[in-house]
GROMACS .gro file of C-alpha atoms in nm:
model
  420
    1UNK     CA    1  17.493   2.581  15.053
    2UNK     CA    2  17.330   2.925  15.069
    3UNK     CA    3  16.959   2.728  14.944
    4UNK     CA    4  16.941   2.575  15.299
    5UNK     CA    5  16.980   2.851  15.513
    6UNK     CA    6  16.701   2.887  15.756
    7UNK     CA    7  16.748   3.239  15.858
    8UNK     CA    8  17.052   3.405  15.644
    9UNK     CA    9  17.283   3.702  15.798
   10UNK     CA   10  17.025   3.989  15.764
   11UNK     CA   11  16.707   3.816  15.852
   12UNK     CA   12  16.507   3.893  16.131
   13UNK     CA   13  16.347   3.634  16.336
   14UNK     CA   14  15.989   3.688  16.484
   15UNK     CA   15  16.005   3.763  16.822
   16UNK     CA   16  15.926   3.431  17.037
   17UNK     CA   17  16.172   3.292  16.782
   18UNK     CA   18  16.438   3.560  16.844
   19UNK     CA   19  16.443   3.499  17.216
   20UNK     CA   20  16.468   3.089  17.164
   21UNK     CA   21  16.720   3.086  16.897
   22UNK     CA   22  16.942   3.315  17.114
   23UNK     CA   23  16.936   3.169  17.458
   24UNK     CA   24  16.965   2.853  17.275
   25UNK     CA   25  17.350   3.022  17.059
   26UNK     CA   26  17.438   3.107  17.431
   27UNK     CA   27  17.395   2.787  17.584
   28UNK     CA   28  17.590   2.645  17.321
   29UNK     CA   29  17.853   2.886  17.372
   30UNK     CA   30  17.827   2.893  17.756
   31UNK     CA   31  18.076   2.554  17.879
   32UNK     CA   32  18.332   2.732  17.739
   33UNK     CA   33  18.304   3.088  17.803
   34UNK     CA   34  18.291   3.012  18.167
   35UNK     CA   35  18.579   2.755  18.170
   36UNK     CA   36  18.845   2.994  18.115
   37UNK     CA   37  18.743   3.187  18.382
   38UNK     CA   38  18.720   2.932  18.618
   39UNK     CA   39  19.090   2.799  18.521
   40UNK     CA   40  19.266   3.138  18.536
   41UNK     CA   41  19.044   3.215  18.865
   42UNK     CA   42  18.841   3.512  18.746
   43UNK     CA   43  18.468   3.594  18.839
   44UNK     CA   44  18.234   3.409  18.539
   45UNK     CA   45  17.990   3.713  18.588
   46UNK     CA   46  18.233   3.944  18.412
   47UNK     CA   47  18.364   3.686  18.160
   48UNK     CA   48  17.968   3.616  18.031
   49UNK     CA   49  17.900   4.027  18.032
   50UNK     CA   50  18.263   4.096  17.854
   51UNK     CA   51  18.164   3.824  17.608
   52UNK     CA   52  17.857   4.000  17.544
   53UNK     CA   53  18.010   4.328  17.582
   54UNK     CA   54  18.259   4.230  17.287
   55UNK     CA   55  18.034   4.082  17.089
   56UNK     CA   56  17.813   4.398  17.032
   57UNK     CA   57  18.132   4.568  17.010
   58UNK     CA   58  18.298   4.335  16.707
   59UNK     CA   59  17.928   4.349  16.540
   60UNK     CA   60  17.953   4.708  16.549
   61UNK     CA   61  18.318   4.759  16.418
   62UNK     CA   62  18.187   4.510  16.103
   63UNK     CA   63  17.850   4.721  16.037
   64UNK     CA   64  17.638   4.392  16.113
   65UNK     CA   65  17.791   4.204  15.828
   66UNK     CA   66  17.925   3.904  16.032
   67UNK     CA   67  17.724   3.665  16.266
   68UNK     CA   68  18.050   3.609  16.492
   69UNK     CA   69  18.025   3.541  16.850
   70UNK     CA   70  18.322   3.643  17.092
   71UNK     CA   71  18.456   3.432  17.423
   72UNK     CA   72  18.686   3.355  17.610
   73UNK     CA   73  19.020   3.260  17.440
   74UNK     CA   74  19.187   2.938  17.551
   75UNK     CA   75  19.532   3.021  17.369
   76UNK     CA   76  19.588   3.291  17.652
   77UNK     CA   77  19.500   3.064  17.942
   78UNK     CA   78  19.875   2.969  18.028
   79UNK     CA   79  20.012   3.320  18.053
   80UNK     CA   80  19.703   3.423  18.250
   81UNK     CA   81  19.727   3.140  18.506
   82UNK     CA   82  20.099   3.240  18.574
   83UNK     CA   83  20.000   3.592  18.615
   84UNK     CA   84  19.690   3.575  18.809
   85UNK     CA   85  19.894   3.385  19.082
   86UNK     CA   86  20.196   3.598  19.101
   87UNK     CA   87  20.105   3.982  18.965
   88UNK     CA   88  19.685   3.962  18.955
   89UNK     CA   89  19.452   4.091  18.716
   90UNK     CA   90  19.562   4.422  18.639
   91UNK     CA   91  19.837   4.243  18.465
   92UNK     CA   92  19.638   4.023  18.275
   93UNK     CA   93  19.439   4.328  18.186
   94UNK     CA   94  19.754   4.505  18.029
   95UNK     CA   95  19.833   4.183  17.812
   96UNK     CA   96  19.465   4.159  17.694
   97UNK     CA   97  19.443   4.533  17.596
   98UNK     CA   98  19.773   4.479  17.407
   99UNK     CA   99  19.636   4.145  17.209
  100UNK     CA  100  19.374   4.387  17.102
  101UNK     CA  101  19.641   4.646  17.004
  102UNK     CA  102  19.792   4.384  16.819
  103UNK     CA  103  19.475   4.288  16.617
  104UNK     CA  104  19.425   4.665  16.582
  105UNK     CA  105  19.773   4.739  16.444
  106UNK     CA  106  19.727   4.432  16.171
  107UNK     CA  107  19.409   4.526  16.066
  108UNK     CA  108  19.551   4.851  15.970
  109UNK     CA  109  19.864   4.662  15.766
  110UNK     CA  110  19.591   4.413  15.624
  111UNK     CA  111  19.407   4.731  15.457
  112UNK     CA  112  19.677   4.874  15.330
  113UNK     CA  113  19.945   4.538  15.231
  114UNK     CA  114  19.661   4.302  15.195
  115UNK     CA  115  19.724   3.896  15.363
  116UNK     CA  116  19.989   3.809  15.168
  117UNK     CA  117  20.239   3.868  15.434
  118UNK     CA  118  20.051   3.682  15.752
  119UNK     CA  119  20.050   3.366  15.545
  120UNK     CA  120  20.429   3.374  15.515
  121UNK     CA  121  20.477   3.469  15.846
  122UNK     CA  122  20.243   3.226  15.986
  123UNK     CA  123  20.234   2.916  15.751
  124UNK     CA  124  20.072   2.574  15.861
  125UNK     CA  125  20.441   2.439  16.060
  126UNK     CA  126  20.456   2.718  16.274
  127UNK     CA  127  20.095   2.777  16.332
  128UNK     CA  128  20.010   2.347  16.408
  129UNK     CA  129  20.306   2.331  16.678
  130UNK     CA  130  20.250   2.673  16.848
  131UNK     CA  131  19.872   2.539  16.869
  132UNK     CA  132  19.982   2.190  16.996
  133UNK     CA  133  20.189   2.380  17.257
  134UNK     CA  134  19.873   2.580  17.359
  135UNK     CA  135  19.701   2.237  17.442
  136UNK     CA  136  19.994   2.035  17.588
  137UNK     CA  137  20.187   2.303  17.777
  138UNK     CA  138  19.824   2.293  18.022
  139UNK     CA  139  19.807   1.935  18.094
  140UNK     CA  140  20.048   1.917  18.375
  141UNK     CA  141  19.751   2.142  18.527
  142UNK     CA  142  19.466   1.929  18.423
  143UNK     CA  143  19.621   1.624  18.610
  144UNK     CA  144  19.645   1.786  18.911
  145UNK     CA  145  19.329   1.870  18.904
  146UNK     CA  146  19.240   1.551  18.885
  147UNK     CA  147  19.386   1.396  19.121
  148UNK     CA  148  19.547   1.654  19.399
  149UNK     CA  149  19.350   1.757  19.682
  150UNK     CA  150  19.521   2.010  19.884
  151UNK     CA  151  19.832   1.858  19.774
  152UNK     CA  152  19.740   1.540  19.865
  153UNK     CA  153  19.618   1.201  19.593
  154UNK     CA  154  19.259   1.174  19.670
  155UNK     CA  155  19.125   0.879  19.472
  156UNK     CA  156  18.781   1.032  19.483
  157UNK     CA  157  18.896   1.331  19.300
  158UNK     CA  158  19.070   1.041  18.954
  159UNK     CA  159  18.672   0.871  19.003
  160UNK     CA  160  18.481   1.224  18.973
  161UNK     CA  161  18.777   1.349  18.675
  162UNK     CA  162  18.764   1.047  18.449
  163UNK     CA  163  18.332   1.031  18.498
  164UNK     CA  164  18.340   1.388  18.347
  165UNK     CA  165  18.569   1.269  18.089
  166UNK     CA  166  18.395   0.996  17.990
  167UNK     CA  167  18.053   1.084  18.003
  168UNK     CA  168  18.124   1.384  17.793
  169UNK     CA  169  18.312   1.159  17.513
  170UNK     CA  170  18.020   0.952  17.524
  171UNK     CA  171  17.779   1.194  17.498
  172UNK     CA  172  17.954   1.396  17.243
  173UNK     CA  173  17.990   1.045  16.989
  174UNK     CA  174  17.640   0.953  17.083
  175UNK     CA  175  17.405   1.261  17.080
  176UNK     CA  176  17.369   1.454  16.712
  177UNK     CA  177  17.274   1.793  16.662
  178UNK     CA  178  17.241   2.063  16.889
  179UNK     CA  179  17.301   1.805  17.165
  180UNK     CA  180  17.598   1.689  17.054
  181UNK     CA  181  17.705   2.073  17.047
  182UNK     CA  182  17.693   2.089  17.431
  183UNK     CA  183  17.865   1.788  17.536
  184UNK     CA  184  18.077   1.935  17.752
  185UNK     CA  185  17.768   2.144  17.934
  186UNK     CA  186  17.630   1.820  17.951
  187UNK     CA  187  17.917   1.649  18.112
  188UNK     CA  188  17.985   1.914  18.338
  189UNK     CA  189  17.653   1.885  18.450
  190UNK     CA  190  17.652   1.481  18.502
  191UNK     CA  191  18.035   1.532  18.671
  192UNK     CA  192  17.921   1.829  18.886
  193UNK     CA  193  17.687   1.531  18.983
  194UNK     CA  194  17.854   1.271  19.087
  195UNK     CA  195  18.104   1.503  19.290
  196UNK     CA  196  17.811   1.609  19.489
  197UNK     CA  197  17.813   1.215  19.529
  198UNK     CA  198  18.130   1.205  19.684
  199UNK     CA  199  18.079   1.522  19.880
  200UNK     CA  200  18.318   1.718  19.710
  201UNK     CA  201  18.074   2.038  19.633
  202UNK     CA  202  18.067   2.347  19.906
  203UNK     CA  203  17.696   2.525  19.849
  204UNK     CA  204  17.790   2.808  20.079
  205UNK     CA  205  17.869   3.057  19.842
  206UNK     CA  206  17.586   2.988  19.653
  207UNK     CA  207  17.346   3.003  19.952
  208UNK     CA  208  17.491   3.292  20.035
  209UNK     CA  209  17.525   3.544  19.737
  210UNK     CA  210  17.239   3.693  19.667
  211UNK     CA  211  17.039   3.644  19.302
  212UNK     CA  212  17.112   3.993  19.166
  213UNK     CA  213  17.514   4.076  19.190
  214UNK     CA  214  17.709   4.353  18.993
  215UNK     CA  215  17.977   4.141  18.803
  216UNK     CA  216  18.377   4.157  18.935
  217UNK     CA  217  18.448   4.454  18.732
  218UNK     CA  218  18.813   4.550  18.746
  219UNK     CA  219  18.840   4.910  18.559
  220UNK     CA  220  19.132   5.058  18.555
  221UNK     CA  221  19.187   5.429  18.761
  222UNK     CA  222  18.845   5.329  18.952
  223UNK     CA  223  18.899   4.904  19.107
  224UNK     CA  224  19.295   4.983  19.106
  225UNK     CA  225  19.584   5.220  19.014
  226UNK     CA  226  19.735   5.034  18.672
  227UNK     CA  227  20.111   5.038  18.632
  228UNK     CA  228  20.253   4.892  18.315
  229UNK     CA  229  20.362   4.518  18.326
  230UNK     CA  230  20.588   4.446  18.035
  231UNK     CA  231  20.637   4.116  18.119
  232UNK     CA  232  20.257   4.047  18.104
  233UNK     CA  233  20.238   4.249  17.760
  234UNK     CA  234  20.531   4.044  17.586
  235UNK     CA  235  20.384   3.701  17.716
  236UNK     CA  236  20.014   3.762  17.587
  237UNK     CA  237  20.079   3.995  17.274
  238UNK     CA  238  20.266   3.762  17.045
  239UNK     CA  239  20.022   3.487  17.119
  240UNK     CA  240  19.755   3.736  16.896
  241UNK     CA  241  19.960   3.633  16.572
  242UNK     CA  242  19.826   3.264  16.649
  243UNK     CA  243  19.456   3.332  16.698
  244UNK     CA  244  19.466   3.582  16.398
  245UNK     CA  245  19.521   3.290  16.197
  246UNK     CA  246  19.242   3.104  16.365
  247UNK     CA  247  19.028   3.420  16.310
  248UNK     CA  248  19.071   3.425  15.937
  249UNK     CA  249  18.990   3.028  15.940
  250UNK     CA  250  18.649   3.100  16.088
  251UNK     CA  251  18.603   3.330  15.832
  252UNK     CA  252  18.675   3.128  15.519
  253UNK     CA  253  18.419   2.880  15.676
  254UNK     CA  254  18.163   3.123  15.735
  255UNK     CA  255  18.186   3.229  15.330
  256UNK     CA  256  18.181   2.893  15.281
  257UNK     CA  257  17.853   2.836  15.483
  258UNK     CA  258  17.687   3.122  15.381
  259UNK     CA  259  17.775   3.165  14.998
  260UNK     CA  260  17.924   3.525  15.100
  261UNK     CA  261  18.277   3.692  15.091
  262UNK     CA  262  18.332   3.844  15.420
  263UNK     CA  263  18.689   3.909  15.333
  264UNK     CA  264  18.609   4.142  15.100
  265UNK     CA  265  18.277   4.297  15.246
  266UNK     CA  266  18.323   4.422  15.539
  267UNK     CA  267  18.700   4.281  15.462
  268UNK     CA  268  18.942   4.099  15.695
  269UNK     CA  269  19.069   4.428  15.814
  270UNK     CA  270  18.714   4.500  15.966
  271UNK     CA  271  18.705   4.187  16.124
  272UNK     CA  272  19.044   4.203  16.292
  273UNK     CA  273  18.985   4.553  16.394
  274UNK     CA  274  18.639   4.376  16.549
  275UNK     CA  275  18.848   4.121  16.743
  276UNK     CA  276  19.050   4.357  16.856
  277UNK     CA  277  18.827   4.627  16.991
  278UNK     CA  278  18.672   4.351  17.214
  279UNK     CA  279  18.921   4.226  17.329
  280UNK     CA  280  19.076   4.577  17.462
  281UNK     CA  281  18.694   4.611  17.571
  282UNK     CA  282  18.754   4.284  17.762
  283UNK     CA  283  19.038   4.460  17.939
  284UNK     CA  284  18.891   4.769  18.008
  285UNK     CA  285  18.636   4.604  18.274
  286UNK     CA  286  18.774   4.294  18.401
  287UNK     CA  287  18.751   4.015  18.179
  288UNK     CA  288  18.956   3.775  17.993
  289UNK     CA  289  19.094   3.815  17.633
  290UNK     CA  290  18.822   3.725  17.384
  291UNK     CA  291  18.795   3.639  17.030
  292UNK     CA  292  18.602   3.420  16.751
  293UNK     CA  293  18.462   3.087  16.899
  294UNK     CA  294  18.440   2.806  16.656
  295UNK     CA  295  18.172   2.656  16.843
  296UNK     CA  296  17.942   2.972  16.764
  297UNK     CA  297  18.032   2.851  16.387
  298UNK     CA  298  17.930   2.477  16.466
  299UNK     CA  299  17.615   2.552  16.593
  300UNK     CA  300  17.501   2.795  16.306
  301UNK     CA  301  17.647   2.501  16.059
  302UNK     CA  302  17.431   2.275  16.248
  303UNK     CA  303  17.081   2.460  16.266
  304UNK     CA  304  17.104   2.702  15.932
  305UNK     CA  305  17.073   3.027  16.115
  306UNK     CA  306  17.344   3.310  16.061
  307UNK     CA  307  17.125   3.597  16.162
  308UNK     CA  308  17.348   3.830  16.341
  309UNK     CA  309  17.020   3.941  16.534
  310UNK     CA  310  17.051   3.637  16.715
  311UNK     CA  311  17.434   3.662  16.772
  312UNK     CA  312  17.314   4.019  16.955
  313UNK     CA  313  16.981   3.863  17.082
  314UNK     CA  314  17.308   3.604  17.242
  315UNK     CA  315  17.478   3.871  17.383
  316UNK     CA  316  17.257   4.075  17.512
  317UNK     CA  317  17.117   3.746  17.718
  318UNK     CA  318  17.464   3.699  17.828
  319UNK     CA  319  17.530   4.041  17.957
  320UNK     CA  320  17.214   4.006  18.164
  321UNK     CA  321  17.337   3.640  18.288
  322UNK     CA  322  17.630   3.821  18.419
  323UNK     CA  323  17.416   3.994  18.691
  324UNK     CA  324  17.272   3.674  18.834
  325UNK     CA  325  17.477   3.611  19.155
  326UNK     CA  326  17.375   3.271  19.235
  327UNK     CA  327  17.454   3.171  18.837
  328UNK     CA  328  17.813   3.287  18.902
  329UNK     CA  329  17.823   3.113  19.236
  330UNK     CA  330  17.699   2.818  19.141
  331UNK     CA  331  17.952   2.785  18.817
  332UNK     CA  332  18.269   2.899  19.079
  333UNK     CA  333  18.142   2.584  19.296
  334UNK     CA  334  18.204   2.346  19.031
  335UNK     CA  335  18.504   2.124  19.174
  336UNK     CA  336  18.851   2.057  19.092
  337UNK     CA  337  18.836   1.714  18.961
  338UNK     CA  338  18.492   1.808  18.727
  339UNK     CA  339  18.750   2.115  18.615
  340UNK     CA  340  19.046   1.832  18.558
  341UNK     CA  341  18.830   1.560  18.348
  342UNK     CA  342  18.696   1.862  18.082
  343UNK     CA  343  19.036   1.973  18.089
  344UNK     CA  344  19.154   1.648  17.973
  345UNK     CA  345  18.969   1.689  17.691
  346UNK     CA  346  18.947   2.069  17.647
  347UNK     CA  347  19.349   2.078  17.606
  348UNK     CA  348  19.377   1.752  17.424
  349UNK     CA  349  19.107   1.899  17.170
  350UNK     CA  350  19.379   2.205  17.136
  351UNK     CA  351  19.657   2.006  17.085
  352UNK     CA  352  19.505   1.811  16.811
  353UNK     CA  353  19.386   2.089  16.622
  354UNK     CA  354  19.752   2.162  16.552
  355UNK     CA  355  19.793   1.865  16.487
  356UNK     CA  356  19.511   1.876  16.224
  357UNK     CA  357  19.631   2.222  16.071
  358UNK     CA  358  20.008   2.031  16.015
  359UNK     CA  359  19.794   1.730  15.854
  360UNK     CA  360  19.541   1.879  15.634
  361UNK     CA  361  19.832   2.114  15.484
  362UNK     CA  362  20.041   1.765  15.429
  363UNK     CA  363  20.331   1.890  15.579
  364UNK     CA  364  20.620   1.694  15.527
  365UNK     CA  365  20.855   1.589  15.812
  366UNK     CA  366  21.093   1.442  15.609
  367UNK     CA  367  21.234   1.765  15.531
  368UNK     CA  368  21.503   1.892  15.785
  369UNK     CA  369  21.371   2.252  15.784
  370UNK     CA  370  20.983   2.168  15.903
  371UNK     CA  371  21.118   1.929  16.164
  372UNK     CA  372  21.362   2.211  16.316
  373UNK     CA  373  21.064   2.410  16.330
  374UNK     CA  374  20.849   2.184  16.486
  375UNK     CA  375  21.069   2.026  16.726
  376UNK     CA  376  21.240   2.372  16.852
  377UNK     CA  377  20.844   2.510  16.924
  378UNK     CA  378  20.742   2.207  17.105
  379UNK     CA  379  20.974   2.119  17.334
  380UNK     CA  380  21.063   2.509  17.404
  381UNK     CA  381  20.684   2.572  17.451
  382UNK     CA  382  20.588   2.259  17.687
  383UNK     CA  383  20.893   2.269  17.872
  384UNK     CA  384  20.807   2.668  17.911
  385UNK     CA  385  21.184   2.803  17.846
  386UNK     CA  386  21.026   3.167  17.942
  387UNK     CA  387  21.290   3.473  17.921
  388UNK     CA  388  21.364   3.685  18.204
  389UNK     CA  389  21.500   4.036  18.157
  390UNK     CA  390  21.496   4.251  18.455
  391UNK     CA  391  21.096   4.289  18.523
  392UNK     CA  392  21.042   4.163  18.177
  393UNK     CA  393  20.900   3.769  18.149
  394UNK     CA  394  20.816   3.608  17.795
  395UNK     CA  395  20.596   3.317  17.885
  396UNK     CA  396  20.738   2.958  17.736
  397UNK     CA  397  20.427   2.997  17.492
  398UNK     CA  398  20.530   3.353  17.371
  399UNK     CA  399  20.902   3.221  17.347
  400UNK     CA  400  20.778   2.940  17.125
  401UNK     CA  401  20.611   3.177  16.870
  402UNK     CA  402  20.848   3.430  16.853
  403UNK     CA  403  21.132   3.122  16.789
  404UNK     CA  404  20.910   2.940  16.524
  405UNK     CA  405  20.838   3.286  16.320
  406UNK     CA  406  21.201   3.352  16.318
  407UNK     CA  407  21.315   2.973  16.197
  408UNK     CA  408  21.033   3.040  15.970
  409UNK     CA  409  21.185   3.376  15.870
  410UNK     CA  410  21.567   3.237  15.837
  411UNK     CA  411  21.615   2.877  15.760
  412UNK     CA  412  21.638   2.781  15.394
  413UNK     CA  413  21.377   2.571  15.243
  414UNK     CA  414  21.621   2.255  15.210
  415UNK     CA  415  21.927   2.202  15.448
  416UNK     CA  416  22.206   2.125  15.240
  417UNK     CA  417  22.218   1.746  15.315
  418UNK     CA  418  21.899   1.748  15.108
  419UNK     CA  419  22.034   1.931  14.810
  420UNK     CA  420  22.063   1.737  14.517
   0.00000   0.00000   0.00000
């Protein structure tokens, strides 16, 4: 594999080809590091500058030995959308900084225990469901979107949601390549079309905010007094064990693309303790928790270029994107419905990833124990069965993880109906 790299992890591009190759990363990256923020309701200014932010960040942490991007994390959306619209984002802040405490703490067992011990805690039926849930647990959101306008069905908003969706399948099954890479930019584009169509896009905003604005920063002890919201850090933190897992899958792909062993040099410890740092970084100045993209992997797969000078060139471009008013006002007008037919896809693209992991590992549902597991995280984590203690909330998502580590942890590997 390593004979057709183009430009491997220490090369560095000339110039004119430095600035192409990494506006052209970003733009690949770019549908979804703005979606999350639009979906949880935070400024896409900060998300693009804390994605570039932590992206420097994780590059420095692994001494520029790993051509990862960082974005916005979809597998925290659900606990962030509950908290924006009750507590805001200083408590979204608190459960960001802890993921990143999380990833911090880990890295540190990883260099001293080794990986051993995540694999048993995490193996492929607790992982697939808990992803699954991630995916499912949104669509009841994504339908609205689609179809509720100010509480009320408006038939234009189905038209404009299931356009977007199909356009972007469509594009994505047709195109190859690079093209194929930015479907969904692509159908957002064609959807935020034919809602302007229907006359269901407001230019105001973008009219009136002017090209150069400073990004929403939210820093703590400066944009507002932080107090500490448990209930946000026990509904976002255990959710980190489930992207670790994710994080360590990029990895063994990237060795795999790149004939290298990045879990031995700079080691998986370095690259957790990369994750981590950004996403605390995240926290720090407003934006959402962050973490490997698998999309910056797809790209690189596709055009043979793991230079991490164009992962920086990538960030630094989307740091400076993050200034450009009119950019973020134009991505905040995007509609509802546009929102609810990527969604659609978005989560169902989630779901079945878990339901890939629980495939390609051949789990078998025949035996009692994987289907307790299974069953208990699903329906817990859909139906969001949060706990409430006092102040303290576990999100239904959180709940779900915690529950399938511990049937993990307890439950024997054959029930006793299955003994021979």
């Amino acid at each position: 594999m390593k004979s057709n790299i183009v430009l491997d992890v220490h090369d560095r591009p000339r110039p004119m080809q430095w600035l192409g190759l990494s506006i052209q990363h970003l733009f690949a990256m770019f549908g979804s590091t703005v979606l999350v923020p639009i979906l949880v309701g935070l400024n896409p200014g900060i998300a693009l500058f804390s994605s570039g932010v932590g992206t420097l960040m994780h590059i420095l942490v692994t001494k520029g030995k790993i051509p990862s991007y960082m974005s916005s994390s979809f597998a925290f959306i659900t606990p962030m959308i509950a908290l924006m619209k009750t507590v805001g984002y200083p408590a979204i802040a608190q459960g960001t900084i802890a993921v990143g405490v999380v990833y911090l703490l880990v890295a540190i067992l990883v260099g001293f225990l080794g990986t051993g011990w995540i694999d048993k805690a995490l193996p492929p039926i607790v992982v697939g469901p808990i992803i699954m849930v991630i995916g499912l647990s949104l669509a009841g959101n994504a339908g609205k979107d689609a179809t509720m306008n100010n509480g009320h069905y408006d038939i234009r908003f189905f038209i404009v949601a299931f356009a977007t969706l199909f356009i972007t399948i469509m594009f994505n099954m047709l195109l190859k390549g690079f093209a194929s890479q930015i479907s969904i930019l692509i159908g957002v584009f064609c959807g935020y079309i034919i809602a302007l169509a229907f006359g269901l896009v407001d230019f105001t905003a973008v009219i009136n905010t002017p090209w150069f604005k400073t990004p929403d920063f939210q820093v703590p002890f400066v944009s507002y007094q932080p107090q500490i919201y448990w209930g946000a850090i026990l509904g976002m933190a255990p959710i980190a064990f489930v992207t670790m897992t994710e994080h360590m899958g990029h990895i063994m792909v990237l060795n795999e693309l790149t004939g290298k062993n990045f879990l031995k040099d700079p080691g998986l410890n370095k690259t957790l303790a990369g994750d981590g740092a950004a996403s605390i970084v995240a926290g720090l100045i407003g934006g959402p928790s962050i973490t490997s993209y698998g999309e910056n992997i797809g790209v690189m797969a596709i055009n043979k270029i793991y230079s991490v000078y164009v992962i920086i060139g990538a960030a630094i471009f989307a740091m400076i994107f993050g200034f450009v008013g009119k950019l973020s006002a134009l991505i905040q007008s995007i509609p509802l419905p546009v929102i609810g037919g990527i969604s659609f896809l978005l989560f169902g693209v989630i779901a079945s990833s878990g339901l890939r992991i629980l495939v390609d590992n051949q789990v078998d549902f025949n035996k009692n124990r994987n289907l307790m597991i299974a069953s208990s995280v699903l329906v817990i984590g859909i139906g969001n069965a949060f706990l409430q203690i006092g102040d303290f909330q576990f999100s239904g998502v959180a709940v779900a993880t915690i529950v399938g580590m511990l049937l993990n942890a307890v439950l024997p590997q054959n029930a006793r109906s299955e003994k021979q």
